[in-house]
Short mmCIF file of N, CA and C in Angstrom, two decimals:
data_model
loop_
_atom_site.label_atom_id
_atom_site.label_comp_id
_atom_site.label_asym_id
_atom_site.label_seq_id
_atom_site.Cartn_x
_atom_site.Cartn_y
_atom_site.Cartn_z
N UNK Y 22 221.29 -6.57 -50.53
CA UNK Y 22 222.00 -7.80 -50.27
C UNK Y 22 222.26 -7.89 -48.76
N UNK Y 23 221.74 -8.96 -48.07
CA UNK Y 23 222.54 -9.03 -47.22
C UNK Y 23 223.80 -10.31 -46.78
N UNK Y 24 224.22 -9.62 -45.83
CA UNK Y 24 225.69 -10.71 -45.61
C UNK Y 24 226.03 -10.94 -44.41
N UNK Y 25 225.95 -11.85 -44.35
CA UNK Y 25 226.68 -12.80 -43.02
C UNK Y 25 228.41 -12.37 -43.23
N UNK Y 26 228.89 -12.04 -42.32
CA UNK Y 26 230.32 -11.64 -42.25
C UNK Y 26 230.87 -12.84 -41.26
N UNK Y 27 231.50 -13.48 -41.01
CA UNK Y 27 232.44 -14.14 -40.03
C UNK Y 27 234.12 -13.77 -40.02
N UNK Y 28 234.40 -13.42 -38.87
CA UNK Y 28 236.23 -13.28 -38.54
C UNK Y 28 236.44 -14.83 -37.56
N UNK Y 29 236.61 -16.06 -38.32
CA UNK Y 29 236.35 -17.36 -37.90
C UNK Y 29 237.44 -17.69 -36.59
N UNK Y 30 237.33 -18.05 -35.72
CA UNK Y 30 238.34 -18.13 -34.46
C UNK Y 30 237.65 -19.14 -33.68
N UNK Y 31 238.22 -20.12 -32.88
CA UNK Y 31 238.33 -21.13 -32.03
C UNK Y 31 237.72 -20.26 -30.54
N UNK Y 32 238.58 -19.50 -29.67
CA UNK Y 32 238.20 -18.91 -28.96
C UNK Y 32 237.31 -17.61 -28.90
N UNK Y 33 237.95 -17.11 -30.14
CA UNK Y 33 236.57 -15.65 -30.18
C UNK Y 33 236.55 -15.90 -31.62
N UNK Y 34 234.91 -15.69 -32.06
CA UNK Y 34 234.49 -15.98 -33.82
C UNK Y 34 233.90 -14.66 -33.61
N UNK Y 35 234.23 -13.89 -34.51
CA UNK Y 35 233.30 -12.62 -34.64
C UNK Y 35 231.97 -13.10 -35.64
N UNK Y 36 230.83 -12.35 -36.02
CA UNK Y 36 230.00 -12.79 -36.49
C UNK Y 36 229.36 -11.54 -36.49
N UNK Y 37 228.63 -11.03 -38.18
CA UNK Y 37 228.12 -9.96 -38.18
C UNK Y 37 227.06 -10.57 -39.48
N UNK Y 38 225.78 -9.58 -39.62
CA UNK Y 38 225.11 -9.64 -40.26
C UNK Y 38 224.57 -7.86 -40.65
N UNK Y 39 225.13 -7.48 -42.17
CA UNK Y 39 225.15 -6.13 -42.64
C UNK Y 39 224.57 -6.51 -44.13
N UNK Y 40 223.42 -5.41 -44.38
CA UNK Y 40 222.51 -5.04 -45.20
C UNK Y 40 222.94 -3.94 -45.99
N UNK Y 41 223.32 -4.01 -47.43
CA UNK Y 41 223.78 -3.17 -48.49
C UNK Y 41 222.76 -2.79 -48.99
N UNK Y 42 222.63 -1.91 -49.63
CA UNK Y 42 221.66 -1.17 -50.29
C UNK Y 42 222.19 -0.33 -51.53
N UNK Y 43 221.73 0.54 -52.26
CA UNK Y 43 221.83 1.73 -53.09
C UNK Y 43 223.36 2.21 -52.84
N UNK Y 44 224.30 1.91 -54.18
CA UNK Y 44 225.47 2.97 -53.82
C UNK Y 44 226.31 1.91 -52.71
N UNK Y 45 227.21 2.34 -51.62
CA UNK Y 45 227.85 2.32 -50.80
C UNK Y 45 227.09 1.89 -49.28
N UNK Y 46 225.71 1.74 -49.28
CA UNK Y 46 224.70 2.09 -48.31
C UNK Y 46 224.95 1.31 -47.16
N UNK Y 47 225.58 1.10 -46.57
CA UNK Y 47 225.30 -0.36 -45.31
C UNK Y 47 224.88 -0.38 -44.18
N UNK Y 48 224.49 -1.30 -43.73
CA UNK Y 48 223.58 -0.87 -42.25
C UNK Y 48 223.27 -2.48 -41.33
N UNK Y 49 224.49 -2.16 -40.35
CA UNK Y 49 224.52 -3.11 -39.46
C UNK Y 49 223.23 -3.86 -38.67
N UNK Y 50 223.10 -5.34 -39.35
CA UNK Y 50 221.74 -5.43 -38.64
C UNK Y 50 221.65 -6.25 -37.06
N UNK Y 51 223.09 -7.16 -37.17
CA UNK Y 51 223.25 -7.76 -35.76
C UNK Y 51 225.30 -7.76 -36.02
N UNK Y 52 225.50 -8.29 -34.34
CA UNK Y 52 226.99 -8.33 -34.59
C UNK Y 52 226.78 -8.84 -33.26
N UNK Y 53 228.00 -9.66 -33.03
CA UNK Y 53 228.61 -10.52 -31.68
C UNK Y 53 229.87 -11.15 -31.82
N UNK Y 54 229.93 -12.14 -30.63
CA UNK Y 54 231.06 -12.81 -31.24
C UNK Y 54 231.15 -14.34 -30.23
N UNK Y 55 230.79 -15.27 -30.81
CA UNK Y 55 230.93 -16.44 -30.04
C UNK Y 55 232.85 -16.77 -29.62
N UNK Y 56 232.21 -17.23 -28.13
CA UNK Y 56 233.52 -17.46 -27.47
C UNK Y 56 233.20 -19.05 -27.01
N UNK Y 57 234.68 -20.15 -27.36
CA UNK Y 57 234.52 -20.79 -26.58
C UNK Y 57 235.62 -21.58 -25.68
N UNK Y 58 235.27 -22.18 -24.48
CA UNK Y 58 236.14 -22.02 -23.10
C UNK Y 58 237.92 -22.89 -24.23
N UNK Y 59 238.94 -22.51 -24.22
CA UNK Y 59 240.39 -22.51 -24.61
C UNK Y 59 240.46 -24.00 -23.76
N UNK Y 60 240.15 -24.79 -22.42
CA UNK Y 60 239.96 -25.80 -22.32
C UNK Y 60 239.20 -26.87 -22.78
N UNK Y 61 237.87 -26.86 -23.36
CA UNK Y 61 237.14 -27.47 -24.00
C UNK Y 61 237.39 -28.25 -24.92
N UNK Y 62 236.93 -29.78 -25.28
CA UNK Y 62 237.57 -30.45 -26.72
C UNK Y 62 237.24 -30.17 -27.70
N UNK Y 63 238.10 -30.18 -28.87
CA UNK Y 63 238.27 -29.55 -29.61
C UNK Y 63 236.77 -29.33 -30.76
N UNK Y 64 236.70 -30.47 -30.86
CA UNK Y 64 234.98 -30.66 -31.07
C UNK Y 64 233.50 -30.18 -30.68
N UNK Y 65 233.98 -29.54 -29.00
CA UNK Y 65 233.01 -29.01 -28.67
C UNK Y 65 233.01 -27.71 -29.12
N UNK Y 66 234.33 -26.99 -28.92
CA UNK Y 66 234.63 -26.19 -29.70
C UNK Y 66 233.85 -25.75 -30.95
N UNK Y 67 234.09 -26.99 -31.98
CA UNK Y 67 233.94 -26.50 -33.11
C UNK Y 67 231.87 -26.42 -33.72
N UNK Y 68 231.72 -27.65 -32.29
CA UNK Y 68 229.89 -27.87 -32.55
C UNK Y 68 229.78 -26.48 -31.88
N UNK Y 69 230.03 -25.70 -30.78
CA UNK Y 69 229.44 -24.50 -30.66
C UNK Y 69 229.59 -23.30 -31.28
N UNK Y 70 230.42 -23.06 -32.29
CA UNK Y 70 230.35 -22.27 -33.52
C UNK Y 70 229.68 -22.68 -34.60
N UNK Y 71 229.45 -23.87 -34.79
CA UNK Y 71 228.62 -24.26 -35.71
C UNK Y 71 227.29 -24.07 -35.26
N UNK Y 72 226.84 -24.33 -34.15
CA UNK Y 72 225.41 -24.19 -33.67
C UNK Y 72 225.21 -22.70 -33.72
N UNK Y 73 225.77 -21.85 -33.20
CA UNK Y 73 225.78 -19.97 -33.08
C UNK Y 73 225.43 -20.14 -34.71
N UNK Y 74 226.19 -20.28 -35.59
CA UNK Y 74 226.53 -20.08 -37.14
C UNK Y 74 224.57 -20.86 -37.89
N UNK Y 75 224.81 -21.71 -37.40
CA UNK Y 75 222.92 -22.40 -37.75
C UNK Y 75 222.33 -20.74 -37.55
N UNK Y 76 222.26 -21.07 -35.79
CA UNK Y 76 220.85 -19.73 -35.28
C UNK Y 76 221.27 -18.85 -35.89
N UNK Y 77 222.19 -18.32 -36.50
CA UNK Y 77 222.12 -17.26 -37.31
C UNK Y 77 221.96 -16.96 -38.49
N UNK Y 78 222.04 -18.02 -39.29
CA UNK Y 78 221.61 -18.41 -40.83
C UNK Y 78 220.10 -18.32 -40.96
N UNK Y 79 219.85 -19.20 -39.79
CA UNK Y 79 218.21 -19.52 -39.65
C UNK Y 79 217.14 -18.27 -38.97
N UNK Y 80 218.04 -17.40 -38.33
CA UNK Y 80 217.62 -15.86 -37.91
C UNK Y 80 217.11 -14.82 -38.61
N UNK Y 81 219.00 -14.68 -39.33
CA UNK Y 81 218.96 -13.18 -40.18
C UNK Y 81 219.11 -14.11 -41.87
N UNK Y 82 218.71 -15.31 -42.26
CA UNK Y 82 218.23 -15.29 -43.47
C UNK Y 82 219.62 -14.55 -44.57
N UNK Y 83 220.82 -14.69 -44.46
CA UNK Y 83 221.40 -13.75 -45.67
C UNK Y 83 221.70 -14.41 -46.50
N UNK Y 84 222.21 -13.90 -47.70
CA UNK Y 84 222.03 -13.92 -49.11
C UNK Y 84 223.54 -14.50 -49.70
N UNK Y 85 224.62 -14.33 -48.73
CA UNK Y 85 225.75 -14.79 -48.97
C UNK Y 85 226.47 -14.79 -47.34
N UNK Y 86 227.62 -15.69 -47.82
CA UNK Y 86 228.38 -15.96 -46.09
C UNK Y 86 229.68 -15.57 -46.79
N UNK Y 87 230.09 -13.95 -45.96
CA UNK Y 87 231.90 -13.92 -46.70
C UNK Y 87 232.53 -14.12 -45.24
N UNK Y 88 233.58 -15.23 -45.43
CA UNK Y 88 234.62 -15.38 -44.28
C UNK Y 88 235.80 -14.61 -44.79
N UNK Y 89 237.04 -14.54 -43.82
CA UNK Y 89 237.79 -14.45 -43.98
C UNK Y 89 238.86 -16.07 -44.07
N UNK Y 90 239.75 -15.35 -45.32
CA UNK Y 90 240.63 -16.42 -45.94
C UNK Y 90 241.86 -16.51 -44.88
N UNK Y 91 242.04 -17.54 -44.53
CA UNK Y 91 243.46 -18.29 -43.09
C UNK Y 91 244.67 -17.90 -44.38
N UNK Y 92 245.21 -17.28 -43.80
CA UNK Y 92 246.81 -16.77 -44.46
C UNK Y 92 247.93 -17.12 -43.41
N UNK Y 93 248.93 -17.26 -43.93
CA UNK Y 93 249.87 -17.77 -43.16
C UNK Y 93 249.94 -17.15 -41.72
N UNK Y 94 250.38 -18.02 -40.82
CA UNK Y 94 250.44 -17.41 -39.58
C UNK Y 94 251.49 -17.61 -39.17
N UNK Y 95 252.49 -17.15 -38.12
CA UNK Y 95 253.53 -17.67 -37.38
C UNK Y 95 252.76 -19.07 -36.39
N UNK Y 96 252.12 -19.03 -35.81
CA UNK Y 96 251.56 -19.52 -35.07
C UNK Y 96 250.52 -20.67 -35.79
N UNK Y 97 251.30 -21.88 -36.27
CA UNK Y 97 250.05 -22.71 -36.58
C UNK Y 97 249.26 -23.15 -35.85
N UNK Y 98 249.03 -23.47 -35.04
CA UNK Y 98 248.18 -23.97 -34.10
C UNK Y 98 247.07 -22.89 -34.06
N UNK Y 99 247.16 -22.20 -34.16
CA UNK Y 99 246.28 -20.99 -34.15
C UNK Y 99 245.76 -20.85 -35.53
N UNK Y 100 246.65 -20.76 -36.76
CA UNK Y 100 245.79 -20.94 -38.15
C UNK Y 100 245.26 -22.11 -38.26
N UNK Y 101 245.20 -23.60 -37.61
CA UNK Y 101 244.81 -24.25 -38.33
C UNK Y 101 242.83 -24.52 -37.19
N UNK Y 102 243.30 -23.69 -36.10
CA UNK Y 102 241.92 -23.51 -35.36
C UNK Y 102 240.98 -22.56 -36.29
N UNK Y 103 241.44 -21.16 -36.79
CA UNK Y 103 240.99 -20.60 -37.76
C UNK Y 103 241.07 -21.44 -38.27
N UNK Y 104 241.14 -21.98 -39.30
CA UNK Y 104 240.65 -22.96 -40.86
C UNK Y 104 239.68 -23.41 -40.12
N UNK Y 105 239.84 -24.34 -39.31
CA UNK Y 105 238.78 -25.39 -39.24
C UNK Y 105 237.00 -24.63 -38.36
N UNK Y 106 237.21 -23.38 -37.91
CA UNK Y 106 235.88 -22.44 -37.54
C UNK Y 106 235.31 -21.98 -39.00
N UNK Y 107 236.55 -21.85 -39.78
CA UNK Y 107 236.14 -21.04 -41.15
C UNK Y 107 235.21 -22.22 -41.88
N UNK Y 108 235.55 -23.84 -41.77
CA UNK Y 108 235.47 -24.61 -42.49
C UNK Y 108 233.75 -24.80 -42.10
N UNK Y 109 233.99 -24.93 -40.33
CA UNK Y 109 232.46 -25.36 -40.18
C UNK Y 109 231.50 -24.26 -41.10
N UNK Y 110 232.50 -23.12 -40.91
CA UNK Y 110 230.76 -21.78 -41.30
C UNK Y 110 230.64 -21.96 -42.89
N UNK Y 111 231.82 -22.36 -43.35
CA UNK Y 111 231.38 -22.74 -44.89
C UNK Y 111 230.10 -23.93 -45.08
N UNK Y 112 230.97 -25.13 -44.30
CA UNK Y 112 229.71 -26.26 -44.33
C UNK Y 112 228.38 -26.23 -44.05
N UNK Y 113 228.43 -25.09 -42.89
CA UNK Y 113 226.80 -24.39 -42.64
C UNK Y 113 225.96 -23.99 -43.36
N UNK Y 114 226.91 -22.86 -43.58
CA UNK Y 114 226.13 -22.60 -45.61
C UNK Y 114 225.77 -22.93 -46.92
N UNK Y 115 226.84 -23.99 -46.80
CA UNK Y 115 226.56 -24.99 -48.01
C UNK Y 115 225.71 -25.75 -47.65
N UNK Y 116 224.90 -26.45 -46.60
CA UNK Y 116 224.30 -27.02 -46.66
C UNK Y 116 222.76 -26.34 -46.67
N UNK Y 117 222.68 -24.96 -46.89
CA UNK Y 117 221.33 -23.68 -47.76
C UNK Y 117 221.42 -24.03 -48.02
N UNK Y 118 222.29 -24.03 -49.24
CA UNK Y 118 222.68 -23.77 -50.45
C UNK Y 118 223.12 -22.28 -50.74
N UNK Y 119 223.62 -21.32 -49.83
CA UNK Y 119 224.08 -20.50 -49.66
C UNK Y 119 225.97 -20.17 -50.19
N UNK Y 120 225.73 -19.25 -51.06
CA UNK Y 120 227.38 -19.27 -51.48
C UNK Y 120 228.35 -19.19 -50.36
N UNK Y 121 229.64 -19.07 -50.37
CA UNK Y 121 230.79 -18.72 -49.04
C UNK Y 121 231.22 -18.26 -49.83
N UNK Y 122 231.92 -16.61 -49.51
CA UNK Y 122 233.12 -15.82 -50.26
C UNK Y 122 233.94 -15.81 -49.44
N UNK Y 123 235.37 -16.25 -49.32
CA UNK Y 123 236.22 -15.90 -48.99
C UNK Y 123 237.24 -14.55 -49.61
N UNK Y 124 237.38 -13.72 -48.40
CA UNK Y 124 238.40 -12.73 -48.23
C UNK Y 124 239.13 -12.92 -47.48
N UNK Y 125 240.58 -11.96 -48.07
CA UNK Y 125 242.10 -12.13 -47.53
C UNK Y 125 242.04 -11.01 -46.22
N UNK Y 126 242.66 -11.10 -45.37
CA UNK Y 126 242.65 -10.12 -44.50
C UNK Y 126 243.03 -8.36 -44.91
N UNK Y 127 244.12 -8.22 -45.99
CA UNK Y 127 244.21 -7.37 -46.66
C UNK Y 127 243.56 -6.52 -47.60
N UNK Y 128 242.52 -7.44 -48.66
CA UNK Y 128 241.54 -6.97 -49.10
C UNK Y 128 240.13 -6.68 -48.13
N UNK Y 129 240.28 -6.71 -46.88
CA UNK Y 129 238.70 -6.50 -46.14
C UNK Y 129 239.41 -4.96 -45.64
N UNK Y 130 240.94 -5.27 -45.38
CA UNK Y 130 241.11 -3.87 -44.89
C UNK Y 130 241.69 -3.09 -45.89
N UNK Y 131 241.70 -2.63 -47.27
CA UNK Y 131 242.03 -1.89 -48.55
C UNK Y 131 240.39 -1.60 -48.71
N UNK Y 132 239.25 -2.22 -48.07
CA UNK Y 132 237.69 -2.08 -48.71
C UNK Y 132 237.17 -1.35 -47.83
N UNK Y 133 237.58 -1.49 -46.56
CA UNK Y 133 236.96 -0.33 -45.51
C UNK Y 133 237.97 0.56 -45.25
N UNK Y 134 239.22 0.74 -45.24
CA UNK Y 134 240.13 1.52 -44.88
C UNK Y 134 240.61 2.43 -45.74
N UNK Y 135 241.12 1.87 -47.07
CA UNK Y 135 241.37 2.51 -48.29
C UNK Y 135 242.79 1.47 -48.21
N UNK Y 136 243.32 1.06 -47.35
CA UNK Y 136 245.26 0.73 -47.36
C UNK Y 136 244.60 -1.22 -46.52
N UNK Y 137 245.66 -1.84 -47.25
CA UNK Y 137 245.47 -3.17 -47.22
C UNK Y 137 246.29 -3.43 -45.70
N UNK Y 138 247.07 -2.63 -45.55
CA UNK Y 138 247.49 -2.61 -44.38
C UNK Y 138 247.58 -2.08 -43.12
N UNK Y 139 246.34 -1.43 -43.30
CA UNK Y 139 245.59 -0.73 -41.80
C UNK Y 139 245.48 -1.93 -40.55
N UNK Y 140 245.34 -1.09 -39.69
CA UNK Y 140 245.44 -1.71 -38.20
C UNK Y 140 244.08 -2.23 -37.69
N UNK Y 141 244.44 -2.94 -36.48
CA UNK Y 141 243.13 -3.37 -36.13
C UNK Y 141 242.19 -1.74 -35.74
N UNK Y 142 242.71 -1.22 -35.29
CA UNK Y 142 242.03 0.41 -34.56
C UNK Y 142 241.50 1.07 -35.69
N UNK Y 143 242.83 1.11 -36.89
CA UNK Y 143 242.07 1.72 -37.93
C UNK Y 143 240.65 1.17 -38.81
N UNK Y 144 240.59 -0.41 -39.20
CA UNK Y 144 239.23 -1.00 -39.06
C UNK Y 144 238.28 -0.55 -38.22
N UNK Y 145 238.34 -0.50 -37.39
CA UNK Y 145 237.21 -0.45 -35.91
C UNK Y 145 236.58 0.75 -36.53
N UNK Y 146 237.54 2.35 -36.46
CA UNK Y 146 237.13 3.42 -36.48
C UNK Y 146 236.26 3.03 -37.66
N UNK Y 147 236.65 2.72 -39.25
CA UNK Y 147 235.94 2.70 -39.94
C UNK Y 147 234.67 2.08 -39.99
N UNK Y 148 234.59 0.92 -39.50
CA UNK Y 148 233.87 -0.45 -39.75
C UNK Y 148 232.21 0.75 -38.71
N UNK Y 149 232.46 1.72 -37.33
CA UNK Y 149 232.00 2.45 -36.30
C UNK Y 149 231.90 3.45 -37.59
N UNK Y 150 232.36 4.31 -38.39
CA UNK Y 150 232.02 5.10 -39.07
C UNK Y 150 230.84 5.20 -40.12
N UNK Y 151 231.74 4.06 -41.28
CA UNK Y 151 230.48 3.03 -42.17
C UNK Y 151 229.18 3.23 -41.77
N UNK Y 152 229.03 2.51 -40.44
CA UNK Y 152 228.08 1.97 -40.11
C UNK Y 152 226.98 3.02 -38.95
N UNK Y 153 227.88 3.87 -38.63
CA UNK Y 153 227.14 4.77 -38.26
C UNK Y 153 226.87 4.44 -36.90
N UNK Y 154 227.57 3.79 -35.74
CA UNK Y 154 227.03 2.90 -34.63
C UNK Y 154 227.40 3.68 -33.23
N UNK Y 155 226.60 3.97 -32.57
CA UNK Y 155 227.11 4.29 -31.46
C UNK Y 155 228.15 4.33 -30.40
N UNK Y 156 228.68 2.93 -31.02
CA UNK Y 156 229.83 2.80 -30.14
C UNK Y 156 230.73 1.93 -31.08
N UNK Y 157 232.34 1.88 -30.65
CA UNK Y 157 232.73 0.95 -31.39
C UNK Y 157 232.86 -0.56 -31.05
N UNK Y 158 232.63 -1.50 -32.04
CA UNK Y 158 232.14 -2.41 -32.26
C UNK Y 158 233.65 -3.61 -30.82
N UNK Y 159 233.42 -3.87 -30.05
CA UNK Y 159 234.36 -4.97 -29.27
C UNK Y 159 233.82 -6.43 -28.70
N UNK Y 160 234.87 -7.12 -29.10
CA UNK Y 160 236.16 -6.82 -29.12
C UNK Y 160 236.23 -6.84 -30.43
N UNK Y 161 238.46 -7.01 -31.02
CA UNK Y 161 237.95 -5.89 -32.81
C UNK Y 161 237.24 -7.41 -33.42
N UNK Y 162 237.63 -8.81 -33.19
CA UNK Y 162 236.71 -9.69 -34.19
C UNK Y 162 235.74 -9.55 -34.67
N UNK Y 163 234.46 -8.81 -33.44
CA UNK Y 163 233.40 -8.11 -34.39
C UNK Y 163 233.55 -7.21 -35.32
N UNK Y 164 234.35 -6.22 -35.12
CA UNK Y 164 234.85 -5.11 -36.26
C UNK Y 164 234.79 -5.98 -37.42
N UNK Y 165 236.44 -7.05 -36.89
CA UNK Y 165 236.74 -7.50 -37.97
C UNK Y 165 235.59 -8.58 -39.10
N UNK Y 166 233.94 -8.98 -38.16
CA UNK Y 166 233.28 -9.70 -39.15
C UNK Y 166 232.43 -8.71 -39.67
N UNK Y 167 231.96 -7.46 -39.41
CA UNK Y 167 231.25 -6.69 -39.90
C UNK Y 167 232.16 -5.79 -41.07
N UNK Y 168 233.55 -6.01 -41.08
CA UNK Y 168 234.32 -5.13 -41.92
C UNK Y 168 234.26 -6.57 -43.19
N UNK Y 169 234.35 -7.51 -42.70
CA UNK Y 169 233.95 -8.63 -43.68
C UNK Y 169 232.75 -8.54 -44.68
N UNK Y 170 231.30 -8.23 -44.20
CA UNK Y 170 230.19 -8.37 -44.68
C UNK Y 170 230.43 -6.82 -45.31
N UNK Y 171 230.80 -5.92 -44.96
CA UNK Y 171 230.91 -4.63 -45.44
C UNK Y 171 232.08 -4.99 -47.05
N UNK Y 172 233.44 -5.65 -46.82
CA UNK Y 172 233.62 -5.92 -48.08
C UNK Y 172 233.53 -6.30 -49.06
N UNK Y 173 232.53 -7.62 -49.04
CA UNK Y 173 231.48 -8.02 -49.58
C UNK Y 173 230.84 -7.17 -50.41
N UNK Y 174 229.62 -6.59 -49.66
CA UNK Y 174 228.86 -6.08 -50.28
C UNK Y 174 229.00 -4.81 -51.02
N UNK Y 175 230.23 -4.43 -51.19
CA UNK Y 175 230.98 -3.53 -51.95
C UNK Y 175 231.74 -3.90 -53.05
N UNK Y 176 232.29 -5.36 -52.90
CA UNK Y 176 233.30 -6.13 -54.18
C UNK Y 176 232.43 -7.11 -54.68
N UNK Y 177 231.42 -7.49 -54.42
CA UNK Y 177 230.42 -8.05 -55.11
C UNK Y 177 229.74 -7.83 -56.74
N UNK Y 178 229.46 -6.29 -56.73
CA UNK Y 178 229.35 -6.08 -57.69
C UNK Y 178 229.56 -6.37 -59.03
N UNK Y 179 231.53 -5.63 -58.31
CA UNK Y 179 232.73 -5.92 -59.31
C UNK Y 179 233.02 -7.33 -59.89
N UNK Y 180 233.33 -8.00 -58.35
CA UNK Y 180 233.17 -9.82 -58.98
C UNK Y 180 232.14 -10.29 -60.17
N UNK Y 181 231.12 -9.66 -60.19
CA UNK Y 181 229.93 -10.16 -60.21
C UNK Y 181 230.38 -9.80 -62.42
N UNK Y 182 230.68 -8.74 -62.07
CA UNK Y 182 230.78 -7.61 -63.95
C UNK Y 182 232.04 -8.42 -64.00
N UNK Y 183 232.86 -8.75 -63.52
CA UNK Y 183 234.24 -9.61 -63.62
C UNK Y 183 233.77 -10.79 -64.41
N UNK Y 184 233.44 -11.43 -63.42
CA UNK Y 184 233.00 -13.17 -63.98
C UNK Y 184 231.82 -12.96 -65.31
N UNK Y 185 231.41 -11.64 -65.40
CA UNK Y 185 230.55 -11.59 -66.46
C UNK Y 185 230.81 -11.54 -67.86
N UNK Y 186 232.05 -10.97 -67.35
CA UNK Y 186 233.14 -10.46 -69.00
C UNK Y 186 233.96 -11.73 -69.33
N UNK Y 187 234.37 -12.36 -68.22
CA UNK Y 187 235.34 -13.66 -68.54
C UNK Y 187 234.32 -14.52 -69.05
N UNK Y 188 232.62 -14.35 -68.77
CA UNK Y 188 231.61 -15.86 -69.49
C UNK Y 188 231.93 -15.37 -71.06
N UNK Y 189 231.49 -13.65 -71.46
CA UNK Y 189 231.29 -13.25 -72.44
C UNK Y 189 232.64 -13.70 -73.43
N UNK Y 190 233.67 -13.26 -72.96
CA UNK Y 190 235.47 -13.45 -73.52
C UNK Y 190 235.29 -15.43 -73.62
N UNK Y 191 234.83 -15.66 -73.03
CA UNK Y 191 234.85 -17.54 -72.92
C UNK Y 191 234.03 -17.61 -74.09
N UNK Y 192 233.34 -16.94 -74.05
CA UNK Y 192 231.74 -17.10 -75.28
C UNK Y 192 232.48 -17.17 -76.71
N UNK Y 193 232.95 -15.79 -76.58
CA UNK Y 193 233.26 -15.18 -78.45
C UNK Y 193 234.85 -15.93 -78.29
N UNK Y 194 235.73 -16.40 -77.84
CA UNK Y 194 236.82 -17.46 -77.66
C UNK Y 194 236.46 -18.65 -78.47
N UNK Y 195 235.25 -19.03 -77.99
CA UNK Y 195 234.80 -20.06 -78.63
C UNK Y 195 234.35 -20.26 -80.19
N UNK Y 196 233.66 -19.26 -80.53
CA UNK Y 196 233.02 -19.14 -81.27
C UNK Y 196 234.22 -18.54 -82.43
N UNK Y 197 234.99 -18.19 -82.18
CA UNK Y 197 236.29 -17.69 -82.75
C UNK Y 197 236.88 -18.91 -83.47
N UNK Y 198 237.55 -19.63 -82.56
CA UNK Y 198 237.73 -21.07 -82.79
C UNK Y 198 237.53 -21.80 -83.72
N UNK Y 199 235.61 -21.94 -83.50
CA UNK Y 199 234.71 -22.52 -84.06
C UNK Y 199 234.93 -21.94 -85.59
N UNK Y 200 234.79 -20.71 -85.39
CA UNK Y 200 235.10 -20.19 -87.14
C UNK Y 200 236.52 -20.67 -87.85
N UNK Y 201 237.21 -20.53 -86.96
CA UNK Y 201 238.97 -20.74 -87.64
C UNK Y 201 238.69 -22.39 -87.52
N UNK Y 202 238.12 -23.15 -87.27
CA UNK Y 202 237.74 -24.54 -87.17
C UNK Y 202 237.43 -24.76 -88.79
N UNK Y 203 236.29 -23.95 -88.94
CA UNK Y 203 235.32 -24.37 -90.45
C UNK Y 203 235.75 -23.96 -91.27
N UNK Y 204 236.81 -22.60 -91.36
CA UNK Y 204 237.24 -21.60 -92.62
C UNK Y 204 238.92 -22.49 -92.88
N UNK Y 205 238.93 -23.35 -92.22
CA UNK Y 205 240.42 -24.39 -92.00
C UNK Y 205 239.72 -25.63 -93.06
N UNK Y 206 238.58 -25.85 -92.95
CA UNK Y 206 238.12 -27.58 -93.17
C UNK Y 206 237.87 -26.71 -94.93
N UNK Y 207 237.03 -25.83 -95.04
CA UNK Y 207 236.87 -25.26 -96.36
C UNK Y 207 238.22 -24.39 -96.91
N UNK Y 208 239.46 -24.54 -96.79
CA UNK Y 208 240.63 -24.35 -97.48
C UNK Y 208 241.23 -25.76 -97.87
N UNK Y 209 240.95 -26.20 -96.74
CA UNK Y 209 241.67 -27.92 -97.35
C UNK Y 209 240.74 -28.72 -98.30
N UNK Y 210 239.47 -28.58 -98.90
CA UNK Y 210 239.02 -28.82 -99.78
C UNK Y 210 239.69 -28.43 -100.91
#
């Protein structure tokens, strides 16, 4: 599998692209992080993360786009710049036809860290461990989009056997029903 990771930001967007394999396997295939000028309108802003977010769809080809989910901030002005970077890279993808997973900041760091509430440093080390990379990954937004595509392709699975059991439980629910439906109509005869 691979995965487009984004840590979505106005001034710095991290942006990673990591390849899962067999088991736990991952292997960083690109990482950066678009910056753009804090004076600029807001629009230009948001067309030059969207354009980075294209060339990279249209590059590294992946299989899913997991962002990170905007959680409350002290600072709105600042969450609602996140939302709206997060929003373009969704619209990017949707217009593949490429899924978007959103993750909470807590679950990307409980998936590489082990604790939902690890630090930015403690990410880094891991996200540099994982991945096996020469150096660690800066500034941490890259960490933080490659620790993205890394949670992904680890809770994927699970999602995946999750939503499989809730079709199956939806299935025989029904069909349950359906019986207490007909064994109801043949008593009232």
């Amino acid at each position: 599998m691979r995965v487009l990771g984004v840590d979505p930001g106005l001034t710095r967007c991290g942006i990673a692209v990591v390849d899962g394999g067999a088991g736990r396997e991952v292997r960083c295939v690109a990482v950066d992080v678009v910056r753009t000028p804090v004076d600029a309108a807001l629009s230009a802003r948001l067309l030059a993360v969207a354009d980075i977010v294209d060339a990279w769809l249209d590059e590294h080809k992946p299989d899913v786009v997991a962002v990170e989910r905007v959680f409350s901030q002290y600072n709105v002005r600042t969450a609602m710049g996140t939302a709206q970077a997060g929003g373009v890279v969704a619209l990017a993808a949707a217009r593949r036809g490429l899924p978007v997973m959103f993750h909470t900041p807590s679950e990307v760091k409980a998936a590489v860290t082990g604790s939902g509430r690890a630090d930015k440093a403690q990410v880094t080390t891991m996200v540099t461990r994982l991945l096996e990379l020469p150096e660690r990954p800066r500034p941490a937004d890259a960490a933080d989009a490659l620790a993205l595509a890394i949670c992904h392709i680890w809770r994927a699975p699970l999602r995946n056997r999750l939503a499989e059991a809730e079709a199956k439980a939806a299935e025989l629910a029904r069909k349950h029903r359906a019986r207490l439906t007909a064994a109801r109509g043949r008593v009232a005869r």
